[in-house]
Amino acid sequence: LKIILLSIGTRGDIEPFIAIGQELYKRGHTVLLSFPAQHAKWVPKSLPFVPLSPKFIELIESDAGKTIMGGQAGWYAKVKALYTLYKEAKSINQILVRQQYELLKNENPDIVIHNLKCSYPLVWSIKTSKKSVMISPVPNVIHYNKDMAHVGFNGDYGQLINRLTYSLANFGLMKTIKDASKMLPKEMAVNR
């Protein structure tokens, strides 16, 4: 199979995808990795690599990014930082979605394995009927954990608030996917 592994994020988001890519390559699959350009140094020479824009990493290394990614700020600061990131990430996401679109269009893979920061593979999967697999190396991101808030909120605030943090994160994910769809040529958009 021809498999593309896409991940956007910090080194901890990238290394598991490299390990998966190496294992798939050992099993005889054609593998291509695509991450933000800053991570090129971690990619083994045996695997082809297509760099993505470095702007996302620059955003998460900003003050707002650090607040969301585990800073010891209070609720108000986290919500404010989340809003700031949402606004700034819109144009960056447009670049990344376009790059993902072009990559998948040009490479025509059988499967795309991606993290949740890569929103285009879900749209691609719907439109092509090919398989996209979303994985997360980070706990408390995708599936609700009654004893822990979403990773962006660091802590246990009781079952009700914990559930609300996941609902907020899932709303953001769905909004990102919908926004990604609007950035695409009409034939690839979903529910315009």
PDB file of C-alpha atoms in Angstrom:
ATOM      1  CA  LEU A   1       0.000   0.000   0.000  1.00  0.00           C
ATOM      2  CA  LYS A   2       1.004   3.599  -0.500  1.00  0.00           C
ATOM      3  CA  ILE A   3       0.665   5.293   2.889  1.00  0.00           C
ATOM      4  CA  ILE A   4       1.136   8.939   3.809  1.00  0.00           C
ATOM      5  CA  LEU A   5       1.717   9.854   7.435  1.00  0.00           C
ATOM      6  CA  LEU A   6       0.789  13.461   8.247  1.00  0.00           C
ATOM      7  CA  SER A   7       1.315  15.102  11.600  1.00  0.00           C
ATOM      8  CA  ILE A   8       1.400  18.698  12.729  1.00  0.00           C
ATOM      9  CA  GLY A   9       2.670  19.574  16.168  1.00  0.00           C
ATOM     10  CA  THR A  10       5.649  19.359  18.448  1.00  0.00           C
ATOM     11  CA  ARG A  11       8.304  16.645  18.450  1.00  0.00           C
ATOM     12  CA  GLY A  12       6.049  14.498  20.651  1.00  0.00           C
ATOM     13  CA  ASP A  13       3.401  14.590  17.914  1.00  0.00           C
ATOM     14  CA  ILE A  14       5.925  13.684  15.222  1.00  0.00           C
ATOM     15  CA  GLU A  15       8.089  10.883  16.629  1.00  0.00           C
ATOM     16  CA  PRO A  16       5.262   8.309  16.917  1.00  0.00           C
ATOM     17  CA  PHE A  17       4.448   8.890  13.249  1.00  0.00           C
ATOM     18  CA  ILE A  18       8.082   8.355  12.307  1.00  0.00           C
ATOM     19  CA  ALA A  19       8.080   5.066  14.250  1.00  0.00           C
ATOM     20  CA  ILE A  20       4.853   3.960  12.542  1.00  0.00           C
ATOM     21  CA  GLY A  21       6.308   4.945   9.164  1.00  0.00           C
ATOM     22  CA  GLN A  22       9.479   2.941   9.791  1.00  0.00           C
ATOM     23  CA  GLU A  23       7.468  -0.128  10.773  1.00  0.00           C
ATOM     24  CA  LEU A  24       5.195   0.144   7.728  1.00  0.00           C
ATOM     25  CA  TYR A  25       8.257   0.557   5.498  1.00  0.00           C
ATOM     26  CA  LYS A  26       9.847  -2.577   7.022  1.00  0.00           C
ATOM     27  CA  ARG A  27       6.633  -4.449   6.180  1.00  0.00           C
ATOM     28  CA  GLY A  28       6.978  -3.520   2.509  1.00  0.00           C
ATOM     29  CA  HIS A  29       4.647  -0.538   2.168  1.00  0.00           C
ATOM     30  CA  THR A  30       5.482   2.633   0.285  1.00  0.00           C
ATOM     31  CA  VAL A  31       5.638   5.345   2.949  1.00  0.00           C
ATOM     32  CA  LEU A  32       5.844   9.128   2.737  1.00  0.00           C
ATOM     33  CA  LEU A  33       6.121  11.387   5.799  1.00  0.00           C
ATOM     34  CA  SER A  34       4.915  14.986   5.933  1.00  0.00           C
ATOM     35  CA  PHE A  35       5.427  17.260   8.948  1.00  0.00           C
ATOM     36  CA  PRO A  36       6.276  20.915   9.601  1.00  0.00           C
ATOM     37  CA  ALA A  37       9.691  21.782   8.177  1.00  0.00           C
ATOM     38  CA  GLN A  38      11.271  22.137  11.641  1.00  0.00           C
ATOM     39  CA  HIS A  39      11.033  18.343  12.080  1.00  0.00           C
ATOM     40  CA  ALA A  40      13.031  17.364   8.977  1.00  0.00           C
ATOM     41  CA  LYS A  41      16.054  16.583  11.153  1.00  0.00           C
ATOM     42  CA  TRP A  42      14.197  13.706  12.864  1.00  0.00           C
ATOM     43  CA  VAL A  43      13.172  11.961   9.627  1.00  0.00           C
ATOM     44  CA  PRO A  44      15.289   8.904   8.705  1.00  0.00           C
ATOM     45  CA  LYS A  45      17.028   9.102   5.316  1.00  0.00           C
ATOM     46  CA  SER A  46      15.270   5.867   4.279  1.00  0.00           C
ATOM     47  CA  LEU A  47      11.843   7.560   4.210  1.00  0.00           C
ATOM     48  CA  PRO A  48      10.728  10.244   1.765  1.00  0.00           C
ATOM     49  CA  PHE A  49       9.729  13.513   3.439  1.00  0.00           C
ATOM     50  CA  VAL A  50       7.605  16.450   2.267  1.00  0.00           C
ATOM     51  CA  PRO A  51       7.881  19.471   4.594  1.00  0.00           C
ATOM     52  CA  LEU A  52       4.830  21.493   5.588  1.00  0.00           C
ATOM     53  CA  SER A  53       4.809  25.174   6.520  1.00  0.00           C
ATOM     54  CA  PRO A  54       6.754  26.017   9.718  1.00  0.00           C
ATOM     55  CA  LYS A  55       4.133  28.606  10.754  1.00  0.00           C
ATOM     56  CA  PHE A  56       2.112  26.248  12.975  1.00  0.00           C
ATOM     57  CA  ILE A  57       5.123  25.445  15.152  1.00  0.00           C
ATOM     58  CA  GLU A  58       5.904  29.145  15.382  1.00  0.00           C
ATOM     59  CA  LEU A  59       2.318  29.743  16.594  1.00  0.00           C
ATOM     60  CA  ILE A  60       2.396  27.074  19.291  1.00  0.00           C
ATOM     61  CA  GLU A  61       5.717  28.424  20.508  1.00  0.00           C
ATOM     62  CA  SER A  62       4.086  31.864  20.998  1.00  0.00           C
ATOM     63  CA  ASP A  63       2.880  33.049  24.433  1.00  0.00           C
ATOM     64  CA  ALA A  64      -0.734  32.028  23.669  1.00  0.00           C
ATOM     65  CA  GLY A  65       0.462  28.628  22.466  1.00  0.00           C
ATOM     66  CA  LYS A  66       2.472  28.047  25.621  1.00  0.00           C
ATOM     67  CA  THR A  67      -0.551  28.994  27.756  1.00  0.00           C
ATOM     68  CA  ILE A  68      -2.702  26.349  26.068  1.00  0.00           C
ATOM     69  CA  MET A  69       0.025  23.720  25.865  1.00  0.00           C
ATOM     70  CA  GLY A  70       0.396  23.445  29.599  1.00  0.00           C
ATOM     71  CA  GLY A  71       1.138  26.807  31.117  1.00  0.00           C
ATOM     72  CA  GLN A  72      -0.051  27.267  34.672  1.00  0.00           C
ATOM     73  CA  ALA A  73      -2.514  29.995  33.722  1.00  0.00           C
ATOM     74  CA  GLY A  74      -6.065  30.179  35.050  1.00  0.00           C
ATOM     75  CA  TRP A  75      -9.277  29.462  33.153  1.00  0.00           C
ATOM     76  CA  TYR A  76      -9.752  32.997  31.852  1.00  0.00           C
ATOM     77  CA  ALA A  77      -6.215  33.142  30.467  1.00  0.00           C
ATOM     78  CA  LYS A  78      -6.633  29.724  28.810  1.00  0.00           C
ATOM     79  CA  VAL A  79      -9.932  30.648  27.154  1.00  0.00           C
ATOM     80  CA  LYS A  80      -8.464  33.980  26.023  1.00  0.00           C
ATOM     81  CA  ALA A  81      -5.369  32.197  24.656  1.00  0.00           C
ATOM     82  CA  LEU A  82      -7.588  29.637  22.897  1.00  0.00           C
ATOM     83  CA  TYR A  83      -9.495  32.461  21.178  1.00  0.00           C
ATOM     84  CA  THR A  84      -6.226  34.159  20.178  1.00  0.00           C
ATOM     85  CA  LEU A  85      -4.892  30.911  18.742  1.00  0.00           C
ATOM     86  CA  TYR A  86      -8.138  30.302  16.863  1.00  0.00           C
ATOM     87  CA  LYS A  87      -7.956  33.717  15.203  1.00  0.00           C
ATOM     88  CA  GLU A  88      -4.267  33.458  14.313  1.00  0.00           C
ATOM     89  CA  ALA A  89      -4.482  29.826  13.268  1.00  0.00           C
ATOM     90  CA  LYS A  90      -7.087  30.518  10.589  1.00  0.00           C
ATOM     91  CA  SER A  91      -4.631  31.796   7.984  1.00  0.00           C
ATOM     92  CA  ILE A  92      -2.012  29.218   8.986  1.00  0.00           C
ATOM     93  CA  ASN A  93      -4.573  26.440   8.697  1.00  0.00           C
ATOM     94  CA  GLN A  94      -5.457  27.669   5.212  1.00  0.00           C
ATOM     95  CA  ILE A  95      -1.831  27.219   4.139  1.00  0.00           C
ATOM     96  CA  LEU A  96      -1.600  23.777   5.759  1.00  0.00           C
ATOM     97  CA  VAL A  97      -4.918  22.573   4.307  1.00  0.00           C
ATOM     98  CA  ARG A  98      -3.824  23.655   0.843  1.00  0.00           C
ATOM     99  CA  GLN A  99      -0.501  21.835   1.285  1.00  0.00           C
ATOM    100  CA  GLN A 100      -2.275  18.666   2.481  1.00  0.00           C
ATOM    101  CA  TYR A 101      -4.724  18.905  -0.430  1.00  0.00           C
ATOM    102  CA  GLU A 102      -1.902  19.226  -2.981  1.00  0.00           C
ATOM    103  CA  LEU A 103       0.108  16.418  -1.371  1.00  0.00           C
ATOM    104  CA  LEU A 104      -2.766  13.924  -1.383  1.00  0.00           C
ATOM    105  CA  LYS A 105      -3.863  14.971  -4.876  1.00  0.00           C
ATOM    106  CA  ASN A 106      -0.337  14.531  -6.270  1.00  0.00           C
ATOM    107  CA  GLU A 107       0.590  11.355  -4.374  1.00  0.00           C
ATOM    108  CA  ASN A 108      -2.803   9.576  -4.497  1.00  0.00           C
ATOM    109  CA  PRO A 109      -2.202   7.349  -1.445  1.00  0.00           C
ATOM    110  CA  ASP A 110      -4.252   4.317  -0.460  1.00  0.00           C
ATOM    111  CA  ILE A 111      -4.307   5.338   3.214  1.00  0.00           C
ATOM    112  CA  VAL A 112      -3.508   8.490   5.173  1.00  0.00           C
ATOM    113  CA  ILE A 113      -2.553   8.200   8.840  1.00  0.00           C
ATOM    114  CA  HIS A 114      -2.763  11.565  10.584  1.00  0.00           C
ATOM    115  CA  ASN A 115      -3.173  13.375  13.851  1.00  0.00           C
ATOM    116  CA  LEU A 116      -6.154  15.575  14.684  1.00  0.00           C
ATOM    117  CA  LYS A 117      -4.313  18.771  13.755  1.00  0.00           C
ATOM    118  CA  CYS A 118      -4.386  17.590  10.127  1.00  0.00           C
ATOM    119  CA  SER A 119      -7.979  18.354   9.192  1.00  0.00           C
ATOM    120  CA  TYR A 120      -7.898  17.770   5.445  1.00  0.00           C
ATOM    121  CA  PRO A 121      -7.482  13.935   5.447  1.00  0.00           C
ATOM    122  CA  LEU A 122     -10.974  13.565   6.915  1.00  0.00           C
ATOM    123  CA  VAL A 123     -12.452  15.585   4.041  1.00  0.00           C
ATOM    124  CA  TRP A 124     -10.278  13.628   1.578  1.00  0.00           C
ATOM    125  CA  SER A 125     -11.532  10.335   3.000  1.00  0.00           C
ATOM    126  CA  ILE A 126     -15.178  11.362   2.619  1.00  0.00           C
ATOM    127  CA  LYS A 127     -14.685  12.554  -0.959  1.00  0.00           C
ATOM    128  CA  THR A 128     -12.485   9.667  -2.200  1.00  0.00           C
ATOM    129  CA  SER A 129     -13.855   6.780  -0.073  1.00  0.00           C
ATOM    130  CA  LYS A 130     -10.255   5.957   0.823  1.00  0.00           C
ATOM    131  CA  LYS A 131      -9.193   5.307   4.374  1.00  0.00           C
ATOM    132  CA  SER A 132      -7.897   7.953   6.743  1.00  0.00           C
ATOM    133  CA  VAL A 133      -6.855   6.914  10.236  1.00  0.00           C
ATOM    134  CA  MET A 134      -6.662   9.542  12.979  1.00  0.00           C
ATOM    135  CA  ILE A 135      -4.410   8.741  15.906  1.00  0.00           C
ATOM    136  CA  SER A 136      -3.197  10.739  18.869  1.00  0.00           C
ATOM    137  CA  PRO A 137      -0.048   9.998  20.838  1.00  0.00           C
ATOM    138  CA  VAL A 138      -1.355  12.364  23.515  1.00  0.00           C
ATOM    139  CA  PRO A 139      -3.853  11.143  26.149  1.00  0.00           C
ATOM    140  CA  ASN A 140      -7.010  13.110  26.978  1.00  0.00           C
ATOM    141  CA  VAL A 141      -7.348  14.615  23.523  1.00  0.00           C
ATOM    142  CA  ILE A 142      -9.843  12.600  21.496  1.00  0.00           C
ATOM    143  CA  HIS A 143     -11.779  10.422  23.946  1.00  0.00           C
ATOM    144  CA  TYR A 144     -13.546  11.755  27.042  1.00  0.00           C
ATOM    145  CA  ASN A 145     -11.973  10.812  30.368  1.00  0.00           C
ATOM    146  CA  LYS A 146     -14.295  11.518  33.305  1.00  0.00           C
ATOM    147  CA  ASP A 147     -11.319  11.857  35.659  1.00  0.00           C
ATOM    148  CA  MET A 148      -9.324  14.346  33.586  1.00  0.00           C
ATOM    149  CA  ALA A 149     -10.087  17.458  31.566  1.00  0.00           C
ATOM    150  CA  HIS A 150      -8.995  17.796  27.955  1.00  0.00           C
ATOM    151  CA  VAL A 151      -5.196  18.077  27.788  1.00  0.00           C
ATOM    152  CA  GLY A 152      -5.465  21.806  26.999  1.00  0.00           C
ATOM    153  CA  PHE A 153      -7.012  22.423  30.426  1.00  0.00           C
ATOM    154  CA  ASN A 154      -4.624  20.280  32.533  1.00  0.00           C
ATOM    155  CA  GLY A 155      -6.425  18.940  35.556  1.00  0.00           C
ATOM    156  CA  ASP A 156      -9.473  17.251  37.021  1.00  0.00           C
ATOM    157  CA  TYR A 157     -12.331  19.703  37.516  1.00  0.00           C
ATOM    158  CA  GLY A 158     -15.089  17.178  38.163  1.00  0.00           C
ATOM    159  CA  GLN A 159     -17.039  15.154  35.628  1.00  0.00           C
ATOM    160  CA  LEU A 160     -19.263  17.991  34.366  1.00  0.00           C
ATOM    161  CA  ILE A 161     -16.465  20.500  33.714  1.00  0.00           C
ATOM    162  CA  ASN A 162     -14.190  17.756  32.359  1.00  0.00           C
ATOM    163  CA  ARG A 163     -16.905  16.802  29.837  1.00  0.00           C
ATOM    164  CA  LEU A 164     -17.346  20.465  28.871  1.00  0.00           C
ATOM    165  CA  THR A 165     -13.627  20.799  28.094  1.00  0.00           C
ATOM    166  CA  TYR A 166     -13.891  17.893  25.632  1.00  0.00           C
ATOM    167  CA  SER A 167     -17.047  19.377  24.133  1.00  0.00           C
ATOM    168  CA  LEU A 168     -15.244  22.684  23.605  1.00  0.00           C
ATOM    169  CA  ALA A 169     -12.255  20.927  22.021  1.00  0.00           C
ATOM    170  CA  ASN A 170     -14.501  18.788  19.789  1.00  0.00           C
ATOM    171  CA  PHE A 171     -16.411  21.890  18.701  1.00  0.00           C
ATOM    172  CA  GLY A 172     -13.091  23.459  17.739  1.00  0.00           C
ATOM    173  CA  LEU A 173     -12.100  20.337  15.792  1.00  0.00           C
ATOM    174  CA  MET A 174     -15.396  20.248  13.890  1.00  0.00           C
ATOM    175  CA  LYS A 175     -15.165  23.968  13.142  1.00  0.00           C
ATOM    176  CA  THR A 176     -11.614  23.475  11.852  1.00  0.00           C
ATOM    177  CA  ILE A 177     -12.737  20.638   9.563  1.00  0.00           C
ATOM    178  CA  LYS A 178     -15.649  22.704   8.249  1.00  0.00           C
ATOM    179  CA  ASP A 179     -13.352  25.685   7.705  1.00  0.00           C
ATOM    180  CA  ALA A 180     -10.848  23.416   5.937  1.00  0.00           C
ATOM    181  CA  SER A 181     -13.567  22.228   3.590  1.00  0.00           C
ATOM    182  CA  LYS A 182     -14.420  25.827   2.676  1.00  0.00           C
ATOM    183  CA  MET A 183     -10.790  26.455   1.684  1.00  0.00           C
ATOM    184  CA  LEU A 184     -10.839  23.749  -0.980  1.00  0.00           C
ATOM    185  CA  PRO A 185     -11.884  23.680  -4.626  1.00  0.00           C
ATOM    186  CA  LYS A 186     -15.639  23.096  -4.937  1.00  0.00           C
ATOM    187  CA  GLU A 187     -15.259  19.471  -6.021  1.00  0.00           C
ATOM    188  CA  MET A 188     -13.462  18.623  -2.753  1.00  0.00           C
ATOM    189  CA  ALA A 189     -15.574  20.648  -0.314  1.00  0.00           C
ATOM    190  CA  VAL A 190     -17.996  18.889   2.020  1.00  0.00           C
ATOM    191  CA  ASN A 191     -21.315  20.535   3.040  1.00  0.00           C
ATOM    192  CA  ARG A 192     -20.591  24.047   1.849  1.00  0.00           C
TER     193      ARG A 192
END
